[in-house]
mmCIF file of C-alpha atoms in Angstrom:
data_model
loop_
_atom_site.group_PDB
_atom_site.id
_atom_site.type_symbol
_atom_site.label_atom_id
_atom_site.label_comp_id
_atom_site.label_asym_id
_atom_site.label_seq_id
_atom_site.Cartn_x
_atom_site.Cartn_y
_atom_site.Cartn_z
ATOM 1 C CA MET A 960 -18.385 111.732 211.786
ATOM 2 C CA ARG A 961 -15.002 109.976 211.876
ATOM 3 C CA GLY A 962 -16.140 106.666 211.461
ATOM 4 C CA HIS A 963 -18.352 107.796 208.564
ATOM 5 C CA THR A 964 -15.117 109.271 206.878
ATOM 6 C CA VAL A 965 -13.522 106.288 207.267
ATOM 7 C CA PHE A 966 -16.041 104.388 206.014
ATOM 8 C CA TRP A 967 -16.159 106.633 202.754
ATOM 9 C CA LEU A 968 -12.665 106.163 202.192
ATOM 10 C CA ALA A 969 -12.534 102.245 202.645
ATOM 11 C CA ALA A 970 -15.808 102.301 199.987
ATOM 12 C CA LEU A 971 -13.350 104.183 197.688
ATOM 13 C CA ALA A 972 -10.587 102.311 197.921
ATOM 14 C CA GLY A 973 -12.414 99.023 197.241
ATOM 15 C CA SER A 974 -14.119 100.593 194.268
ATOM 16 C CA LEU A 975 -10.657 101.538 192.934
ATOM 17 C CA ALA A 976 -8.962 98.374 193.683
ATOM 18 C CA GLY A 977 -11.917 96.372 192.155
ATOM 19 C CA CYS A 978 -10.963 98.348 188.687
ATOM 20 C CA ASN A 979 -9.172 95.009 186.614
ATOM 21 C CA GLN A 980 -8.431 97.319 183.494
ATOM 22 C CA PRO A 981 -5.583 99.756 183.521
ATOM 23 C CA ALA A 982 -6.366 103.157 183.287
ATOM 24 C CA VAL A 983 -6.139 104.945 180.051
ATOM 25 C CA SER A 984 -2.563 106.910 179.730
ATOM 26 C CA LEU A 985 -2.843 110.755 178.689
ATOM 27 C CA LYS A 986 -1.821 111.742 175.212
ATOM 28 C CA PRO A 987 0.259 114.455 174.979
ATOM 29 C CA PRO A 988 -1.208 117.296 172.830
ATOM 30 C CA VAL A 989 -0.957 117.147 169.127
ATOM 31 C CA PHE A 990 -2.777 118.480 166.134
ATOM 32 C CA GLN A 991 -3.797 117.006 163.184
ATOM 33 C CA SER A 992 -5.526 118.596 159.789
ATOM 34 C CA SER A 993 -9.313 118.010 159.249
ATOM 35 C CA GLU A 994 -10.306 117.709 155.449
ATOM 36 C CA ASN A 995 -13.653 118.786 154.418
ATOM 37 C CA THR A 996 -13.079 120.967 151.622
ATOM 38 C CA VAL A 997 -10.967 121.088 148.367
ATOM 39 C CA HIS A 998 -8.713 123.731 149.787
ATOM 40 C CA ASP A 999 -7.576 121.154 152.120
ATOM 41 C CA TRP A 1000 -6.874 118.895 149.415
ATOM 42 C CA HIS A 1001 -4.486 121.668 148.048
ATOM 43 C CA ASP A 1002 -2.809 122.030 151.096
ATOM 44 C CA VAL A 1003 -1.529 118.259 150.985
ATOM 45 C CA ALA A 1004 -0.115 119.291 147.491
ATOM 46 C CA ILE A 1005 1.565 122.545 148.352
ATOM 47 C CA ALA A 1006 2.969 120.267 151.372
ATOM 48 C CA VAL A 1007 4.301 117.542 148.975
ATOM 49 C CA SER A 1008 5.587 120.363 146.650
ATOM 50 C CA HIS A 1009 7.545 122.161 149.562
ATOM 51 C CA GLU A 1010 9.242 118.975 150.630
ATOM 52 C CA ILE A 1011 10.224 118.519 146.886
ATOM 53 C CA GLN A 1012 11.710 121.715 146.652
ATOM 54 C CA ALA A 1013 13.326 121.139 150.165
ATOM 55 C CA ARG A 1014 15.388 118.372 149.080
ATOM 56 C CA GLY A 1015 16.639 120.029 145.807
ATOM 57 C CA LEU A 1016 14.536 117.886 143.750
ATOM 58 C CA LEU A 1017 13.265 120.500 141.297
ATOM 59 C CA ALA A 1018 15.399 120.611 138.830
ATOM 60 C CA PRO A 1019 14.953 122.846 135.672
ATOM 61 C CA ASP A 1020 16.783 120.327 133.467
ATOM 62 C CA ARG A 1021 15.027 117.101 135.166
ATOM 63 C CA PRO A 1022 11.370 117.047 134.737
ATOM 64 C CA LEU A 1023 8.813 115.244 137.518
ATOM 65 C CA PHE A 1024 6.065 112.846 136.478
ATOM 66 C CA ILE A 1025 3.235 112.571 139.005
ATOM 67 C CA ARG A 1026 2.219 108.800 139.454
ATOM 68 C CA GLU A 1027 -1.130 107.889 140.891
ATOM 69 C CA GLN A 1028 -0.898 104.717 142.865
ATOM 70 C CA ALA A 1029 -4.416 104.882 143.302
ATOM 71 C CA PRO A 1030 -6.296 106.408 140.411
ATOM 72 C CA ASP A 1031 -9.729 106.051 141.053
ATOM 73 C CA SER A 1032 -9.277 108.115 144.228
ATOM 74 C CA ALA A 1033 -10.631 111.350 144.200
ATOM 75 C CA PHE A 1034 -8.417 112.820 146.570
ATOM 76 C CA ILE A 1035 -5.269 111.641 144.891
ATOM 77 C CA HIS A 1036 -6.353 112.698 141.576
ATOM 78 C CA TYR A 1037 -6.818 116.199 142.497
ATOM 79 C CA VAL A 1038 -3.653 116.146 144.970
ATOM 80 C CA ALA A 1039 -1.613 115.292 141.652
ATOM 81 C CA ASP A 1040 -3.270 117.620 139.651
ATOM 82 C CA ALA A 1041 -2.689 120.623 142.121
ATOM 83 C CA LEU A 1042 0.773 119.184 142.471
ATOM 84 C CA GLU A 1043 1.512 119.605 138.975
ATOM 85 C CA SER A 1044 0.080 123.364 138.619
ATOM 86 C CA ASP A 1045 2.482 124.503 141.855
ATOM 87 C CA ILE A 1046 5.502 122.533 140.182
ATOM 88 C CA LEU A 1047 4.942 124.586 137.213
ATOM 89 C CA THR A 1048 4.496 127.815 138.887
ATOM 90 C CA GLN A 1049 7.985 127.217 141.003
ATOM 91 C CA GLY A 1050 9.534 126.986 137.547
ATOM 92 C CA GLY A 1051 9.793 123.110 137.474
ATOM 93 C CA THR A 1052 8.616 120.847 134.400
ATOM 94 C CA ILE A 1053 6.232 118.053 134.191
ATOM 95 C CA ALA A 1054 6.463 114.757 132.338
ATOM 96 C CA ARG A 1055 4.006 112.702 130.622
ATOM 97 C CA SER A 1056 6.155 109.596 130.982
ATOM 98 C CA PRO A 1057 8.199 108.283 133.825
ATOM 99 C CA ALA A 1058 11.198 107.654 131.589
ATOM 100 C CA GLY A 1059 13.853 110.144 132.248
ATOM 101 C CA ALA A 1060 11.674 111.679 135.121
ATOM 102 C CA THR A 1061 11.951 112.250 138.592
ATOM 103 C CA VAL A 1062 8.925 109.965 139.624
ATOM 104 C CA VAL A 1063 6.725 111.251 142.635
ATOM 105 C CA ASN A 1064 4.353 108.353 143.774
ATOM 106 C CA LEU A 1065 1.244 109.484 145.471
ATOM 107 C CA ASP A 1066 -1.012 107.024 147.416
ATOM 108 C CA VAL A 1067 -3.533 106.777 150.082
ATOM 109 C CA ASP A 1068 -5.178 104.606 152.655
ATOM 110 C CA PHE A 1069 -7.898 104.903 155.216
ATOM 111 C CA VAL A 1070 -8.765 103.702 158.611
ATOM 112 C CA ARG A 1071 -12.710 103.489 160.057
ATOM 113 C CA TRP A 1072 -12.668 103.649 163.692
ATOM 114 C CA GLY A 1073 -15.503 102.200 165.766
ATOM 115 C CA PRO A 1074 -18.110 104.518 167.700
ATOM 116 C CA ARG A 1075 -16.587 106.825 170.633
ATOM 117 C CA ASP A 1076 -16.739 104.695 173.872
ATOM 118 C CA LYS A 1077 -16.847 108.079 175.860
ATOM 119 C CA PRO A 1078 -17.364 112.008 175.789
ATOM 120 C CA PRO A 1079 -14.542 114.212 174.405
ATOM 121 C CA GLY A 1080 -12.153 115.540 177.089
ATOM 122 C CA LEU A 1081 -11.921 118.786 178.942
ATOM 123 C CA LEU A 1082 -15.942 118.879 179.681
ATOM 124 C CA GLY A 1083 -15.264 119.245 183.166
ATOM 125 C CA THR A 1084 -12.654 122.088 182.787
ATOM 126 C CA ALA A 1085 -15.335 123.907 180.410
ATOM 127 C CA ALA A 1086 -18.016 123.526 183.081
ATOM 128 C CA GLY A 1087 -15.825 124.902 185.738
ATOM 129 C CA LEU A 1088 -14.604 128.134 183.451
ATOM 130 C CA ALA A 1089 -18.496 128.647 182.654
ATOM 131 C CA THR A 1090 -19.148 129.827 186.507
ATOM 132 C CA LEU A 1091 -16.430 132.511 186.445
ATOM 133 C CA PRO A 1092 -18.656 135.195 185.072
ATOM 134 C CA GLY A 1093 -21.212 134.588 188.096
ATOM 135 C CA ILE A 1094 -18.453 134.362 190.570
ATOM 136 C CA LEU A 1095 -16.761 137.258 189.591
ATOM 137 C CA THR A 1096 -20.011 139.165 189.645
ATOM 138 C CA GLY A 1097 -20.830 138.187 192.941
ATOM 139 C CA ALA A 1098 -17.245 139.272 194.475
ATOM 140 C CA SER A 1099 -17.140 142.538 192.406
ATOM 141 C CA TYR A 1100 -19.630 144.068 194.880
ATOM 142 C CA PRO A 1101 -19.550 146.750 196.548
ATOM 143 C CA MET A 1102 -18.250 147.658 193.177
ATOM 144 C CA SER A 1103 -20.853 150.090 190.827
ATOM 145 C CA THR A 1104 -23.255 148.427 188.955
ATOM 146 C CA TRP A 1105 -21.479 149.297 185.382
ATOM 147 C CA ALA A 1106 -18.025 148.048 186.799
ATOM 148 C CA ALA A 1107 -19.569 144.923 187.801
ATOM 149 C CA ALA A 1108 -21.233 144.405 184.851
ATOM 150 C CA ASP A 1109 -17.821 145.061 182.251
ATOM 151 C CA ALA A 1110 -16.059 142.771 184.740
ATOM 152 C CA ALA A 1111 -18.300 139.858 183.917
ATOM 153 C CA ALA A 1112 -18.839 140.812 180.176
ATOM 154 C CA PHE A 1113 -15.220 140.407 179.609
ATOM 155 C CA THR A 1114 -14.917 137.220 181.619
ATOM 156 C CA ALA A 1115 -17.650 135.897 179.603
ATOM 157 C CA ILE A 1116 -15.989 136.480 176.596
ATOM 158 C CA GLY A 1117 -12.771 134.936 177.865
ATOM 159 C CA VAL A 1118 -14.745 131.820 178.798
ATOM 160 C CA GLY A 1119 -16.363 131.537 175.603
ATOM 161 C CA GLY A 1120 -13.486 131.784 173.599
ATOM 162 C CA LEU A 1121 -11.895 129.152 175.429
ATOM 163 C CA VAL A 1122 -14.854 126.739 175.189
ATOM 164 C CA ASP A 1123 -14.998 127.602 171.488
ATOM 165 C CA LEU A 1124 -11.633 126.485 171.012
ATOM 166 C CA ALA A 1125 -12.236 123.509 172.621
ATOM 167 C CA ILE A 1126 -14.928 122.843 170.908
ATOM 168 C CA ALA A 1127 -13.018 123.521 167.297
ATOM 169 C CA THR A 1128 -10.295 121.290 168.409
ATOM 170 C CA THR A 1129 -12.087 118.516 169.564
ATOM 171 C CA PRO A 1130 -12.257 115.489 166.694
ATOM 172 C CA THR A 1131 -15.539 114.197 165.893
ATOM 173 C CA MET A 1132 -14.707 112.368 163.056
ATOM 174 C CA ASN A 1133 -14.440 108.537 163.202
ATOM 175 C CA ALA A 1134 -12.317 107.999 160.121
ATOM 176 C CA GLU A 1135 -8.431 108.667 159.090
ATOM 177 C CA ALA A 1136 -6.939 108.696 155.608
ATOM 178 C CA ILE A 1137 -3.059 108.400 155.162
ATOM 179 C CA TRP A 1138 -1.524 109.867 152.395
ATOM 180 C CA LYS A 1139 1.622 109.324 151.081
ATOM 181 C CA ALA A 1140 4.360 110.850 148.820
ATOM 182 C CA THR A 1141 7.512 109.230 147.635
ATOM 183 C CA ILE A 1142 10.360 109.274 145.461
ATOM 184 C CA LEU A 1143 12.367 106.344 144.893
ATOM 185 C CA ALA A 1144 15.825 105.757 143.362
ATOM 186 C CA GLY A 1145 16.748 102.040 142.732
ATOM 187 C CA ASP A 1146 16.581 100.643 145.937
ATOM 188 C CA ARG A 1147 17.171 103.980 147.791
ATOM 189 C CA VAL A 1148 14.175 105.974 149.224
ATOM 190 C CA ILE A 1149 15.063 109.775 148.140
ATOM 191 C CA MET A 1150 11.734 111.385 149.790
ATOM 192 C CA LYS A 1151 9.122 109.854 151.911
ATOM 193 C CA VAL A 1152 6.244 112.184 153.344
ATOM 194 C CA GLN A 1153 3.394 110.562 155.312
ATOM 195 C CA LYS A 1154 0.700 112.033 157.267
ATOM 196 C CA PRO A 1155 -2.466 111.306 158.499
ATOM 197 C CA ILE A 1156 -5.723 113.286 158.155
ATOM 198 C CA TYR A 1157 -9.289 113.075 159.745
ATOM 199 C CA ILE A 1158 -11.926 112.647 157.579
ATOM 200 C CA ARG A 1159 -15.570 111.863 157.652
ATOM 201 C CA ALA A 1160 -17.035 108.221 157.420
ATOM 202 C CA ASP A 1161 -19.674 109.676 154.573
ATOM 203 C CA ASP A 1162 -16.479 110.843 152.370
ATOM 204 C CA ILE A 1163 -14.222 107.560 152.754
ATOM 205 C CA PRO A 1164 -15.776 107.044 148.795
ATOM 206 C CA LEU A 1165 -13.551 110.184 147.734
ATOM 207 C CA TYR A 1166 -10.383 108.112 149.484
ATOM 208 C CA ALA A 1167 -11.168 104.712 148.733
ATOM 209 C CA LYS A 1168 -9.557 103.049 146.028
ATOM 210 C CA THR A 1169 -10.150 99.814 144.105
ATOM 211 C CA THR A 1170 -6.992 100.155 142.142
ATOM 212 C CA SER A 1171 -3.620 99.843 143.632
ATOM 213 C CA LEU A 1172 -0.327 100.630 141.557
ATOM 214 C CA GLY A 1173 2.389 99.860 142.629
ATOM 215 C CA PRO A 1174 5.443 102.721 142.754
ATOM 216 C CA VAL A 1175 7.987 103.641 140.007
ATOM 217 C CA GLY A 1176 11.307 104.566 140.681
ATOM 218 C CA SER A 1177 13.415 107.401 139.167
ATOM 219 C CA ASP A 1178 16.316 105.701 137.814
ATOM 220 C CA GLY A 1179 15.219 106.571 134.388
ATOM 221 C CA SER A 1180 14.004 103.375 132.961
ATOM 222 C CA GLY A 1181 10.057 103.966 134.425
ATOM 223 C CA ALA A 1182 10.201 100.162 135.583
ATOM 224 C CA VAL A 1183 7.219 99.553 138.283
ATOM 225 C CA LEU A 1184 8.867 98.475 141.663
ATOM 226 C CA HIS A 1185 7.624 95.505 143.698
ATOM 227 C CA THR A 1186 4.858 95.926 145.628
ATOM 228 C CA ARG A 1187 4.118 95.304 149.603
ATOM 229 C CA THR A 1188 0.803 95.233 150.437
ATOM 230 C CA VAL A 1189 -0.096 97.162 153.934
ATOM 231 C CA ARG A 1190 -3.648 96.733 155.151
ATOM 232 C CA TYR A 1191 -5.066 98.894 157.283
ATOM 233 C CA ALA A 1192 -7.988 97.420 160.155
ATOM 234 C CA GLU A 1193 -11.303 98.703 159.228
#
């Protein structure tokens, strides 16, 4: 028996030593928005509006001009329109030209990843949790039938909630959009908000752009600043 144990341990060690690639490092848990409704697009506009207000850039004596750097992107067009509405609701004013205004530049890029090389995590943990109702029911005897049924039911509800939460927070989209809002003054960046969001691969045309305009500074002249091209691998 001891010889068999040594044999299997040696085989396991050999198989692990034969792995010529390093293990994938675990990532700390983080959360990222998933866009699949117009309401989600509206939340982007609200986030930009809050950042403008937090930096004290919503002044009644200086209007804001929303510049769409991707004018043919449906996503950017909606966010710009929703941002204008929120600024007006907050007591600000909107300019129709960049001259003499604080210019908010809106842009978006996207990246499309390849297919997933393995299933999402926590499947083993979820399978283990799924056995809890049966274990609890078996361990509840000689409790009464109703007491055992109640204990199993409550355990099943709790496990079901955890499994549903794991499914709801597991990303299934292989594409991401990266939206950006900036306010520039001369050679200074006054505000920059940039976040990635999950999108469906079939929804990429809603974010993609064929025209990319340069940002405009808030120096009162309305001059277009030099553009630096940033490409995301597809």
